[in-house]
Amino acid sequence: MAIVLYNDQFVSREECTVDIEDRGYQFGDGVYEVIRIYSGKMFTGKEHITRLFESAEKIRLDLPFTKEELIENLYKLVEKNNLHTGTIYLQVTRGTSARQHQFPLEGKPVFTAYTKEVARPEAQMNEGVKAIVAEDVRWLRCDIKSLNLLGNLLAKQEAYSQGSFEAILHREGTVTEGSSSNAFIIKNNKLFTHPATNLILNGITRRELIRLCPGIGLEVKEEAFTLDDLLEADEVFIASTTAEIMPIVQIDGKAVGNAAPGEWTQKLQSVFKASIQEQCGELVKVER
């Protein structure tokens, strides 16, 4: 990421600095998005930008640009960094002010964005990954894509410390989502996922795969399911911007199904890839 977008200027990373009293740094007072880039194009970019504005509105943060202006600048950023396959990370904070919990009377939001080369996780998608179950101890506004991610980080770290890819979270036995993904099960040829309430982030990949399900004849049930349902499911997978549709083949040491990506999961991977190609063009494998 030789060039970053700082407010409305393109600068080198060395020129981009954050004040010690930036409210994002001190309070996590801000929102963010991660957008996938394939073949130099944003996948579901408009949906991500719309969600950024929705998250900002929920925390009463006025963004200093329009959606159209932001999309234009993000494409310039991709071009300046010659990014083919990867991600854009973008965030906006409430800006710098003397440290106090209430909002400053006058504040100027601070926006930053940068790119990163990230290959598609093809080997993991083909083989499947392991997960653990963890208690969901996060706050009750998980629908806001805010900078407050400590609960997510602790769950993810616990998964990694046990040699797993993801932690699937639950509140008193009801599965919500993953530490950095949405969670899904397949049972009796039906897909189940927690409804889009304040308890989960309504993922853009989640929305896209739900849109694709009717085309392959898979019925969708946006209904809460339990830990027992999770452990007895025919198939389990998670979905996120960077992980795409990732099969879970083992949970807490117990095999899911036959310990391999399931038939419906593979079908969803196929139509999801087709959706990417429809928006962004032919996918070319890029080595790290």
Coordinates of C-alpha atoms in Angstrom, one line a residue, residues 7-282:
N7 CA -9.5 12.3 4.0
D8 CA -9.7 13.5 0.4
Q9 CA -6.0 13.3 -0.3
F10 CA -3.8 10.6 -1.8
V11 CA -0.6 10.5 0.3
S12 CA 2.2 8.0 1.1
R13 CA 1.8 5.9 4.2
E14 CA 4.5 7.8 6.0
E15 CA 2.5 11.1 5.5
C16 CA -0.6 9.6 7.1
T17 CA -0.7 10.1 10.9
V18 CA -3.3 9.8 13.6
D19 CA -3.5 12.3 16.5
I20 CA -3.3 10.8 20.0
E21 CA -6.7 12.3 20.8
D22 CA -8.4 10.9 17.7
R23 CA -11.7 9.4 19.1
G24 CA -11.2 6.3 17.0
Y25 CA -7.9 5.7 18.7
Q26 CA -9.1 6.5 22.2
F27 CA -12.7 5.3 22.1
G28 CA -13.2 3.1 19.0
D29 CA -15.6 5.9 18.0
G30 CA -15.9 5.2 14.3
V31 CA -17.0 2.7 11.7
Y32 CA -15.3 0.7 9.0
E33 CA -15.7 -1.5 5.9
V34 CA -13.6 -4.1 4.1
I35 CA -14.2 -4.4 0.3
R36 CA -13.0 -7.2 -1.8
I37 CA -11.1 -6.4 -5.1
Y38 CA -11.1 -9.0 -7.9
S39 CA -9.4 -8.2 -11.2
G40 CA -9.0 -4.6 -10.1
K41 CA -12.7 -4.1 -9.5
M42 CA -14.8 -3.8 -6.3
F43 CA -17.1 -6.7 -5.6
T44 CA -20.5 -5.5 -4.1
G45 CA -18.8 -2.1 -3.6
K46 CA -22.0 -0.2 -3.6
E47 CA -23.5 -2.5 -0.9
H48 CA -20.4 -2.0 1.3
I49 CA -20.5 1.8 0.9
T50 CA -24.3 1.8 1.7
R51 CA -23.6 -0.1 4.9
L52 CA -20.8 2.3 5.9
F53 CA -23.3 5.1 5.7
E54 CA -25.9 3.1 7.6
S55 CA -23.4 2.3 10.4
A56 CA -22.3 6.0 10.5
E57 CA -25.9 7.1 10.9
K58 CA -26.5 4.6 13.7
I59 CA -23.7 6.3 15.7
R60 CA -24.7 9.8 14.7
L61 CA -21.7 10.4 12.6
D62 CA -22.0 12.6 9.5
L63 CA -19.8 11.5 6.7
P64 CA -17.9 14.3 4.8
F65 CA -18.5 12.9 1.3
T66 CA -21.2 11.3 -0.8
K67 CA -21.4 7.7 -1.8
E68 CA -20.5 8.6 -5.3
E69 CA -17.5 10.6 -4.3
L70 CA -16.2 7.8 -2.1
I71 CA -16.5 5.1 -4.7
E72 CA -14.7 7.3 -7.2
N73 CA -11.8 7.9 -4.8
L74 CA -11.6 4.2 -3.9
Y75 CA -11.2 3.3 -7.5
K76 CA -8.5 5.9 -7.8
L77 CA -6.8 4.3 -4.8
V78 CA -6.9 0.8 -6.4
E79 CA -5.4 2.2 -9.6
K80 CA -2.7 4.1 -7.8
N81 CA -1.6 0.9 -6.0
N82 CA -2.0 -1.3 -9.0
L83 CA -4.1 -3.7 -7.0
H84 CA -5.4 -6.8 -8.9
T85 CA -6.7 -9.1 -6.1
G86 CA -7.0 -8.0 -2.5
T87 CA -8.9 -5.7 -0.2
I88 CA -9.6 -2.1 0.6
Y89 CA -9.8 -1.2 4.3
L90 CA -11.6 2.0 5.0
Q91 CA -12.6 3.7 8.2
V92 CA -13.9 7.0 9.5
T93 CA -13.7 8.3 13.0
R94 CA -15.4 11.2 14.8
G95 CA -12.1 13.0 14.6
T96 CA -9.8 14.7 17.1
S97 CA -11.0 16.5 20.2
A98 CA -10.1 16.9 23.9
R99 CA -10.8 13.6 25.5
Q100 CA -14.3 13.4 26.9
H101 CA -17.0 10.7 26.6
Q102 CA -19.7 12.9 25.1
F103 CA -19.4 14.0 21.4
P104 CA -17.4 17.2 20.8
L105 CA -19.5 20.2 19.9
E106 CA -17.5 20.7 16.8
G107 CA -15.7 17.8 15.2
K108 CA -14.3 17.0 11.9
P109 CA -14.4 13.3 10.9
V110 CA -11.1 11.6 9.9
F111 CA -11.2 9.2 7.0
T112 CA -8.5 6.7 6.0
A113 CA -8.3 3.9 3.4
Y114 CA -5.6 1.6 2.2
T115 CA -5.3 -1.4 -0.1
K116 CA -3.7 -4.8 0.5
E117 CA -2.9 -7.8 -1.7
V118 CA -5.0 -10.8 -0.5
A119 CA -5.3 -14.0 -2.5
R120 CA -8.5 -16.0 -2.6
P121 CA -8.3 -18.8 0.1
E122 CA -8.8 -21.5 -2.5
A123 CA -7.0 -24.3 -0.7
Q124 CA -9.0 -23.8 2.5
M125 CA -12.3 -23.4 0.6
N126 CA -11.6 -26.8 -1.2
E127 CA -10.6 -28.7 1.9
G128 CA -12.6 -27.0 4.7
V129 CA -11.4 -25.6 8.0
K130 CA -11.9 -26.2 11.8
A131 CA -13.9 -24.1 14.2
I132 CA -14.5 -23.9 17.9
V133 CA -17.6 -22.7 19.8
A134 CA -17.3 -19.7 22.1
E135 CA -19.7 -17.6 24.2
D136 CA -20.7 -14.3 22.5
V137 CA -19.7 -11.7 25.0
R138 CA -20.0 -8.7 22.7
W139 CA -22.2 -5.6 23.1
L140 CA -25.8 -5.7 21.8
R141 CA -25.3 -3.6 18.7
C142 CA -23.5 -6.0 16.5
D143 CA -25.4 -4.7 13.5
I144 CA -23.1 -1.6 13.5
K145 CA -19.8 -2.3 11.8
S146 CA -17.9 -0.3 14.5
L147 CA -14.3 -0.1 15.5
N148 CA -15.1 -1.8 18.8
L149 CA -13.9 -5.3 18.1
L150 CA -12.2 -6.5 21.3
G151 CA -14.8 -9.2 21.9
N152 CA -14.4 -10.5 18.3
L153 CA -10.6 -10.4 18.7
L154 CA -10.6 -12.5 21.9
A155 CA -12.8 -15.1 20.3
K156 CA -10.7 -15.2 17.2
Q157 CA -7.5 -15.6 19.2
E158 CA -9.0 -18.4 21.2
A159 CA -9.8 -20.2 17.9
Y160 CA -6.3 -19.7 16.6
S161 CA -4.8 -20.9 19.9
Q162 CA -6.6 -24.1 19.4
G163 CA -5.5 -24.5 15.8
S164 CA -8.9 -23.5 14.3
F165 CA -9.9 -21.0 11.7
E166 CA -12.9 -19.5 13.3
A167 CA -14.9 -19.2 16.6
I168 CA -18.7 -19.7 16.1
L169 CA -20.4 -17.6 18.8
H170 CA -23.5 -18.2 20.8
R171 CA -25.7 -16.4 23.4
E172 CA -27.0 -18.9 26.0
G173 CA -27.0 -21.7 23.4
T174 CA -28.3 -19.8 20.4
V175 CA -25.8 -19.4 17.6
T176 CA -25.3 -15.9 16.4
E177 CA -22.3 -15.6 14.0
G178 CA -18.6 -16.1 13.8
S179 CA -16.0 -13.8 15.3
S180 CA -15.4 -12.3 11.8
S181 CA -18.0 -14.0 9.7
N182 CA -21.7 -15.1 9.4
A183 CA -22.5 -18.7 10.3
F184 CA -24.8 -21.1 8.4
I185 CA -25.9 -24.7 8.7
I186 CA -27.6 -27.0 6.2
K187 CA -30.1 -29.5 7.5
N188 CA -32.5 -31.6 5.5
N189 CA -31.7 -29.5 2.3
K190 CA -32.5 -26.2 4.0
L191 CA -30.2 -23.4 4.9
F192 CA -30.5 -21.8 8.3
T193 CA -28.8 -18.6 9.5
H194 CA -29.5 -16.1 12.3
P195 CA -31.9 -13.4 11.2
A196 CA -30.4 -9.9 10.6
T197 CA -31.1 -8.4 14.0
N198 CA -29.0 -6.3 16.3
L199 CA -27.2 -9.5 17.4
I200 CA -25.3 -10.0 14.1
L201 CA -23.7 -8.0 11.4
N202 CA -25.8 -8.4 8.2
G203 CA -22.8 -9.4 6.1
I204 CA -22.6 -8.3 2.4
T205 CA -21.5 -11.9 1.5
R206 CA -24.4 -13.2 3.6
R207 CA -26.8 -11.1 1.6
E208 CA -25.3 -12.2 -1.7
L209 CA -25.4 -15.9 -1.0
I210 CA -29.0 -15.7 0.3
R211 CA -29.9 -13.9 -3.0
L212 CA -28.2 -16.8 -4.9
C213 CA -29.9 -19.7 -3.1
P214 CA -33.2 -19.8 -5.1
G215 CA -31.2 -20.2 -8.3
I216 CA -29.8 -23.6 -7.0
G217 CA -33.1 -24.7 -5.4
L218 CA -31.9 -24.2 -1.8
E219 CA -34.6 -23.0 0.7
V220 CA -33.4 -20.3 3.1
K221 CA -34.6 -20.0 6.7
E222 CA -33.5 -16.9 8.5
E223 CA -34.2 -18.4 11.9
A224 CA -32.0 -18.7 15.0
F225 CA -30.6 -22.2 15.6
T226 CA -29.0 -23.8 18.7
L227 CA -25.6 -25.3 19.5
D228 CA -27.3 -28.7 19.2
D229 CA -28.5 -27.8 15.7
L230 CA -25.0 -26.7 14.8
L231 CA -23.4 -29.9 16.0
E232 CA -26.0 -32.1 14.3
A233 CA -26.1 -30.2 11.0
D234 CA -25.5 -31.9 7.7
E235 CA -23.2 -29.1 6.6
V236 CA -21.7 -26.0 8.2
F237 CA -20.0 -23.0 6.6
I238 CA -19.2 -19.4 7.3
A239 CA -19.2 -16.5 5.0
S240 CA -17.3 -13.2 4.9
T241 CA -15.7 -10.7 2.5
T242 CA -12.2 -12.3 2.7
A243 CA -13.1 -15.9 3.4
E244 CA -16.0 -16.0 0.8
I245 CA -17.9 -19.2 1.5
M246 CA -15.7 -21.3 3.8
P247 CA -16.7 -24.9 4.7
I248 CA -16.4 -25.9 8.4
V249 CA -15.5 -29.6 8.6
Q250 CA -14.8 -29.9 12.3
I251 CA -16.2 -28.1 15.4
D252 CA -14.6 -28.6 18.8
G253 CA -12.8 -31.7 17.5
K254 CA -16.1 -33.3 16.2
A255 CA -16.5 -33.9 12.5
V256 CA -19.2 -32.1 10.6
G257 CA -20.9 -34.6 8.2
N258 CA -18.2 -36.6 6.5
A259 CA -15.5 -34.1 7.5
A260 CA -15.4 -32.7 4.0
P261 CA -17.1 -29.7 2.2
G262 CA -20.8 -30.6 1.6
E263 CA -22.7 -30.7 -1.6
W264 CA -24.8 -27.6 -1.0
T265 CA -21.7 -25.7 0.2
Q266 CA -19.9 -26.5 -3.0
K267 CA -22.8 -25.5 -5.1
L268 CA -22.9 -22.1 -3.3
Q269 CA -19.2 -21.7 -3.8
S270 CA -19.7 -22.2 -7.5
V271 CA -22.6 -19.7 -8.0
F272 CA -20.8 -17.2 -5.7
K273 CA -17.7 -17.4 -7.9
A274 CA -19.9 -16.9 -10.9
S275 CA -21.4 -13.8 -9.3
I276 CA -17.9 -12.4 -8.7
Q277 CA -17.0 -13.0 -12.3
E278 CA -20.2 -11.4 -13.5
Q279 CA -19.3 -8.2 -11.6
C280 CA -15.5 -8.2 -11.9
G281 CA -14.6 -10.3 -14.9
E282 CA -12.6 -13.5 -15.2

